[in-house]
Tab-separated table of C-alpha atoms and ligand atoms in Angstrom:
chain	number	residue	atom	x	y	z
A	20	UNK	CA	18.543	5.887	2.434
A	21	UNK	CA	15.329	4.114	1.467
A	22	UNK	CA	15.224	1.070	-0.782
A	23	UNK	CA	14.289	1.688	-4.415
A	24	UNK	CA	12.772	-1.307	-6.179
A	25	UNK	CA	12.495	-0.870	-9.946
A	26	UNK	CA	10.739	-3.711	-11.735
A	27	UNK	CA	12.523	-5.140	-14.738
A	28	UNK	CA	9.800	-7.720	-15.299
A	29	UNK	CA	8.813	-8.364	-18.939
A	30	UNK	CA	5.102	-8.230	-18.016
A	31	UNK	CA	5.496	-4.730	-16.630
A	32	UNK	CA	7.528	-3.583	-19.646
A	33	UNK	CA	4.857	-4.921	-22.022
A	34	UNK	CA	1.980	-3.350	-20.116
A	35	UNK	CA	3.841	-0.073	-19.788
A	36	UNK	CA	4.168	0.045	-23.593
A	37	UNK	CA	0.367	-0.141	-23.844
A	38	UNK	CA	-0.127	2.548	-21.186
A	39	UNK	CA	2.293	4.911	-22.901
A	40	UNK	CA	0.614	4.541	-26.292
A	41	UNK	CA	-1.599	7.592	-26.847
A	42	UNK	CA	-4.011	5.446	-28.869
A	43	UNK	CA	-4.874	3.346	-25.789
A	44	UNK	CA	-8.425	4.269	-24.750
A	45	UNK	CA	-9.819	4.915	-21.280
A	46	UNK	CA	-11.260	1.438	-20.654
A	47	UNK	CA	-8.071	-0.375	-21.611
A	48	UNK	CA	-5.905	2.204	-19.831
A	49	UNK	CA	-7.868	1.676	-16.598
A	50	UNK	CA	-7.588	-2.112	-16.863
A	51	UNK	CA	-3.836	-2.024	-17.470
A	52	UNK	CA	-3.210	0.413	-14.579
A	53	UNK	CA	-4.873	-2.178	-12.347
A	54	UNK	CA	-2.802	-5.018	-13.780
A	55	UNK	CA	0.490	-3.197	-13.244
A	56	UNK	CA	-0.600	-2.177	-9.740
A	57	UNK	CA	-1.252	-5.822	-8.974
A	58	UNK	CA	2.209	-6.867	-10.181
A	59	UNK	CA	3.912	-4.119	-8.143
A	60	UNK	CA	1.815	-4.894	-5.066
A	61	UNK	CA	3.230	-8.416	-5.200
A	62	UNK	CA	6.708	-6.929	-4.728
A	63	UNK	CA	5.709	-4.251	-2.216
A	64	UNK	CA	4.157	-6.856	0.095
A	65	UNK	CA	7.015	-9.361	-0.136
A	66	UNK	CA	8.121	-8.630	3.446
A	67	UNK	CA	4.639	-8.706	5.025
A	68	UNK	CA	4.788	-10.816	8.169
A	69	UNK	CA	2.901	-14.115	8.042
A	70	UNK	CA	1.493	-16.226	10.855
A	71	UNK	CA	0.664	-19.910	11.069
A	72	UNK	CA	-2.930	-21.166	10.871
A	73	UNK	CA	-4.316	-24.670	11.151
A	74	UNK	CA	-6.081	-25.864	7.997
A	75	UNK	CA	-7.901	-29.102	7.325
A	76	UNK	CA	-7.534	-30.177	3.698
A	77	UNK	CA	-9.832	-32.920	2.315
A	78	UNK	CA	-6.951	-35.313	3.102
A	79	UNK	CA	-5.117	-34.121	6.228
A	80	UNK	CA	-4.623	-31.459	8.861
A	81	UNK	CA	-1.797	-29.029	8.089
A	82	UNK	CA	-0.287	-25.710	9.115
A	83	UNK	CA	-0.422	-22.927	6.534
A	84	UNK	CA	0.742	-19.310	6.462
A	85	UNK	CA	-1.647	-16.387	6.491
A	86	UNK	CA	-1.410	-12.596	6.462
A	87	UNK	CA	-2.912	-10.906	9.497
A	88	UNK	CA	-1.025	-7.618	9.203
A	89	UNK	CA	-3.244	-4.549	9.304
A	90	UNK	CA	-2.777	-2.967	5.905
A	91	UNK	CA	-3.932	0.371	4.502
A	92	UNK	CA	-3.836	1.415	0.875
A	93	UNK	CA	-3.716	5.190	0.480
A	94	UNK	CA	-4.244	6.495	-3.068
A	95	UNK	CA	-3.334	10.058	-3.911
A	96	UNK	CA	-6.383	11.434	-5.741
A	97	UNK	CA	-7.273	11.265	-8.410
A	98	UNK	CA	-5.009	8.980	-10.357
A	99	UNK	CA	-4.024	6.779	-7.409
A	100	UNK	CA	-7.633	5.545	-7.324
A	101	UNK	CA	-6.941	3.547	-10.470
A	102	UNK	CA	-4.546	1.296	-8.526
A	103	UNK	CA	-6.706	0.566	-5.471
A	104	UNK	CA	-9.076	-2.218	-6.581
A	105	UNK	CA	-6.234	-4.412	-7.793
A	106	UNK	CA	-4.622	-4.228	-4.350
A	107	UNK	CA	-7.679	-4.738	-2.164
A	108	UNK	CA	-8.748	-7.637	-4.385
A	109	UNK	CA	-5.567	-9.391	-3.205
A	110	UNK	CA	-5.885	-8.378	0.472
A	111	UNK	CA	-9.596	-7.694	1.070
A	112	UNK	CA	-9.052	-6.841	4.751
A	113	UNK	CA	-7.044	-3.760	3.736
A	114	UNK	CA	-8.584	-0.410	4.628
A	115	UNK	CA	-8.494	2.467	2.176
A	116	UNK	CA	-7.501	6.053	3.033
A	117	UNK	CA	-7.768	8.935	0.573
A	118	UNK	CA	-5.511	11.953	0.212
A	119	UNK	CA	-6.665	14.585	-2.270
A	120	UNK	CA	-3.848	16.595	-3.824
A	121	UNK	CA	-3.497	18.380	-7.105
A	122	UNK	CA	-0.466	20.055	-8.581
A	123	UNK	CA	-0.686	23.780	-9.034
A	124	UNK	CA	-0.268	24.151	-12.813
A	125	UNK	CA	2.165	27.070	-12.456
A	126	UNK	CA	4.258	26.287	-9.378
A	127	UNK	CA	3.840	22.453	-9.575
A	128	UNK	CA	3.447	22.571	-5.770
A	129	UNK	CA	0.901	20.114	-4.299
A	130	UNK	CA	-2.359	21.607	-2.990
A	131	UNK	CA	-4.374	19.547	-0.468
A	132	UNK	CA	-8.167	19.369	-0.880
A	133	UNK	CA	-9.209	16.151	0.895
A	134	UNK	CA	-7.969	13.736	3.521
A	135	UNK	CA	-9.903	10.811	5.023
A	136	UNK	CA	-7.962	8.003	6.676
A	137	UNK	CA	-8.815	4.837	8.644
A	138	UNK	CA	-9.158	5.706	12.361
A	139	UNK	CA	-6.258	3.387	13.275
A	140	UNK	CA	-4.008	4.448	10.392
A	141	UNK	CA	-0.939	4.847	12.630
A	142	UNK	CA	-1.057	1.106	13.476
A	143	UNK	CA	-1.133	0.023	9.855
A	144	UNK	CA	1.379	-1.075	7.253
A	145	UNK	CA	0.695	1.569	4.605
A	146	UNK	CA	1.098	1.589	0.849
A	147	UNK	CA	0.721	5.040	-0.696
A	148	UNK	CA	-0.071	4.752	-4.409
A	149	UNK	CA	0.019	7.124	-7.329
A	150	UNK	CA	0.809	6.136	-10.920
A	151	UNK	CA	3.072	9.140	-11.526
A	152	UNK	CA	6.069	10.351	-9.509
A	153	UNK	CA	7.120	13.516	-11.344
A	154	UNK	CA	8.636	16.294	-9.177
A	155	UNK	CA	7.844	14.126	-6.147
A	156	UNK	CA	5.949	16.989	-4.486
A	157	UNK	CA	2.583	15.179	-4.271
A	158	UNK	CA	4.003	11.902	-2.982
A	159	UNK	CA	6.247	13.634	-0.448
A	160	UNK	CA	3.323	15.761	0.818
A	161	UNK	CA	1.008	12.720	1.027
A	162	UNK	CA	3.601	10.803	3.019
A	163	UNK	CA	4.089	13.813	5.316
A	164	UNK	CA	0.296	13.922	6.071
A	165	UNK	CA	0.552	10.311	7.181
A	166	UNK	CA	3.639	10.942	9.305
A	167	UNK	CA	1.892	13.944	10.913
A	168	UNK	CA	-0.812	11.480	12.013
A	169	UNK	CA	1.754	9.194	13.622
A	170	UNK	CA	2.281	6.673	10.783
A	171	UNK	CA	5.706	5.063	10.684
A	172	UNK	CA	5.384	2.052	8.368
A	173	UNK	CA	4.978	3.560	4.911
A	174	UNK	CA	5.866	2.429	1.381
A	175	UNK	CA	5.304	4.276	-1.896
A	176	UNK	CA	4.148	2.492	-5.065
A	177	UNK	CA	4.203	4.240	-8.463
A	178	UNK	CA	4.043	3.053	-12.046
A	179	UNK	CA	6.433	5.597	-13.571
A	180	UNK	CA	9.007	7.734	-11.794
A	181	UNK	CA	11.226	10.577	-12.930
A	182	UNK	CA	14.724	10.636	-11.408
A	183	UNK	CA	13.909	14.067	-9.927
A	184	UNK	CA	10.836	12.744	-8.088
A	185	UNK	CA	12.581	9.661	-6.759
A	186	UNK	CA	15.425	11.813	-5.423
A	187	UNK	CA	12.977	14.251	-3.789
A	188	UNK	CA	11.025	11.541	-1.970
A	189	UNK	CA	14.234	9.846	-0.869
A	190	UNK	CA	15.555	13.184	0.412
A	191	UNK	CA	12.399	14.067	2.379
A	192	UNK	CA	11.534	10.517	3.472
A	193	UNK	CA	14.642	8.350	3.681
A	194	UNK	CA	12.648	5.792	5.705
A	195	UNK	CA	10.064	5.149	2.940
A	196	UNK	CA	10.860	2.388	0.438
A	197	UNK	CA	9.771	3.067	-3.154
A	198	UNK	CA	8.378	0.437	-5.541
A	199	UNK	CA	8.246	1.589	-9.110
A	200	UNK	CA	7.417	0.035	-12.480
A	201	UNK	CA	9.930	1.966	-14.520
A	202	UNK	CA	12.186	5.007	-14.256
A	203	UNK	CA	11.921	7.493	-17.114
A	204	UNK	CA	14.399	9.999	-18.465
A	205	UNK	CA	13.458	13.404	-17.035
A	206	UNK	CA	10.792	16.069	-16.566
A	207	UNK	CA	9.850	18.675	-19.155
A	208	UNK	CA	9.387	22.394	-18.354
A	209	UNK	CA	5.757	21.745	-17.328
A	210	UNK	CA	6.733	19.056	-14.837
A	211	UNK	CA	5.539	16.198	-17.064
A	212	UNK	CA	7.486	12.984	-17.248
A	213	UNK	CA	9.385	12.356	-20.501
A	214	UNK	CA	8.444	10.044	-22.209
A	215	UNK	CA	5.820	9.210	-19.534
A	216	UNK	CA	2.233	8.530	-20.499
A	217	UNK	CA	0.689	11.996	-20.330
A	218	UNK	CA	-1.750	13.019	-17.609
A	219	UNK	CA	-2.634	9.832	-15.745
A	220	UNK	CA	-5.787	11.265	-14.110
A	221	UNK	CA	-7.195	12.553	-17.386
A	222	UNK	CA	-6.455	9.278	-19.178
A	223	UNK	CA	-8.007	7.192	-16.374
A	224	UNK	CA	-11.165	9.231	-16.056
A	225	UNK	CA	-11.498	10.465	-19.640
A	226	UNK	CA	-11.507	14.108	-18.631
A	227	UNK	CA	-9.510	15.373	-21.616
B	16	PRP	C1	-0.628	13.871	-10.944
B	16	PRP	C2	-0.234	12.504	-10.473
B	16	PRP	C3	0.460	12.791	-9.179
B	16	PRP	C4	1.145	14.107	-9.469
B	16	PRP	C5	2.588	13.829	-9.730
B	16	PRP	O1	-1.757	14.332	-10.292
B	16	PRP	O2	-1.323	11.620	-10.350
B	16	PRP	O3	-0.418	12.911	-8.074
B	16	PRP	O4	0.518	14.657	-10.622
B	16	PRP	O5	3.276	15.011	-9.889
B	16	PRP	P1	4.375	15.511	-8.841
B	16	PRP	O6	5.252	14.329	-8.532
B	16	PRP	O7	5.083	16.587	-9.597
B	16	PRP	O8	3.675	16.036	-7.628
B	16	PRP	P2	-2.464	15.713	-10.678
B	16	PRP	O9	-1.929	16.806	-9.837
B	16	PRP	O10	-2.404	15.900	-12.149
B	16	PRP	O11	-3.940	15.487	-10.181
B	16	PRP	P3	-5.036	14.441	-10.697
B	16	PRP	O12	-4.570	13.058	-10.306
B	16	PRP	O13	-6.259	14.860	-9.955
B	16	PRP	O14	-5.175	14.581	-12.181
B	17	URA	N1	1.250	13.975	-13.560
B	17	URA	C1	0.882	13.177	-14.583
B	17	URA	O1	-0.262	12.687	-14.629
B	17	URA	N2	1.781	12.952	-15.551
B	17	URA	C2	3.017	13.469	-15.533
B	17	URA	O2	3.792	13.189	-16.458
B	17	URA	C3	3.368	14.284	-14.459
B	17	URA	C4	2.475	14.525	-13.479
């Protein structure tokens, strides 16, 4: 079974309260999504291998640690895009892949419409990101695309998860660790997370 990391950090709780609030506007919503992504990325990269490098300070020569792992951030479109900048700001050498999926409004099944990945994706340490893990269908399908292309080192990072979605990803991908800001109560009949924050894509891009 994969590892499930659920943040109990006060900063994430406080920012989540702002994201959930329906009065929070697009600009602020976008900024806070990035801030929470940054805090979760800190946890999701905790086990990244480091190597020694020689550094000359103004005072002395020393050995420091650096990250030379090949990393890829793979947002699930659209809403995953809102998490990307915060991550690549911290590791600018990371490459970005895109997987376009939307949920069919009736069946809630994921429908693929775009996929563009770094040419060496199978060699990379991959973080798939999407703010919302509802039924788990989109995340599980996105992870499967990557596995079909030979990827083996995959983590999933989401802001809010429903128990149903977490269980589905763990069932389909027991090798993929999940990093999540908070776990909500359940899904409603339309597959929306309760209490959730509404439609993350629409709130990020102001489309509704
Ligand atoms: C949302 C969200 C996830 C998906 C989660 O995307 O960003 O990708 O739903 O639901 P699931 O776990 O039940 O699959 P949506 O399909 O609304 O597309 P959008 O990001 O383009 O708005
Ligand atoms: N997608 C969203 O954006 N929000 C939900 O609550 C569920 C799926």
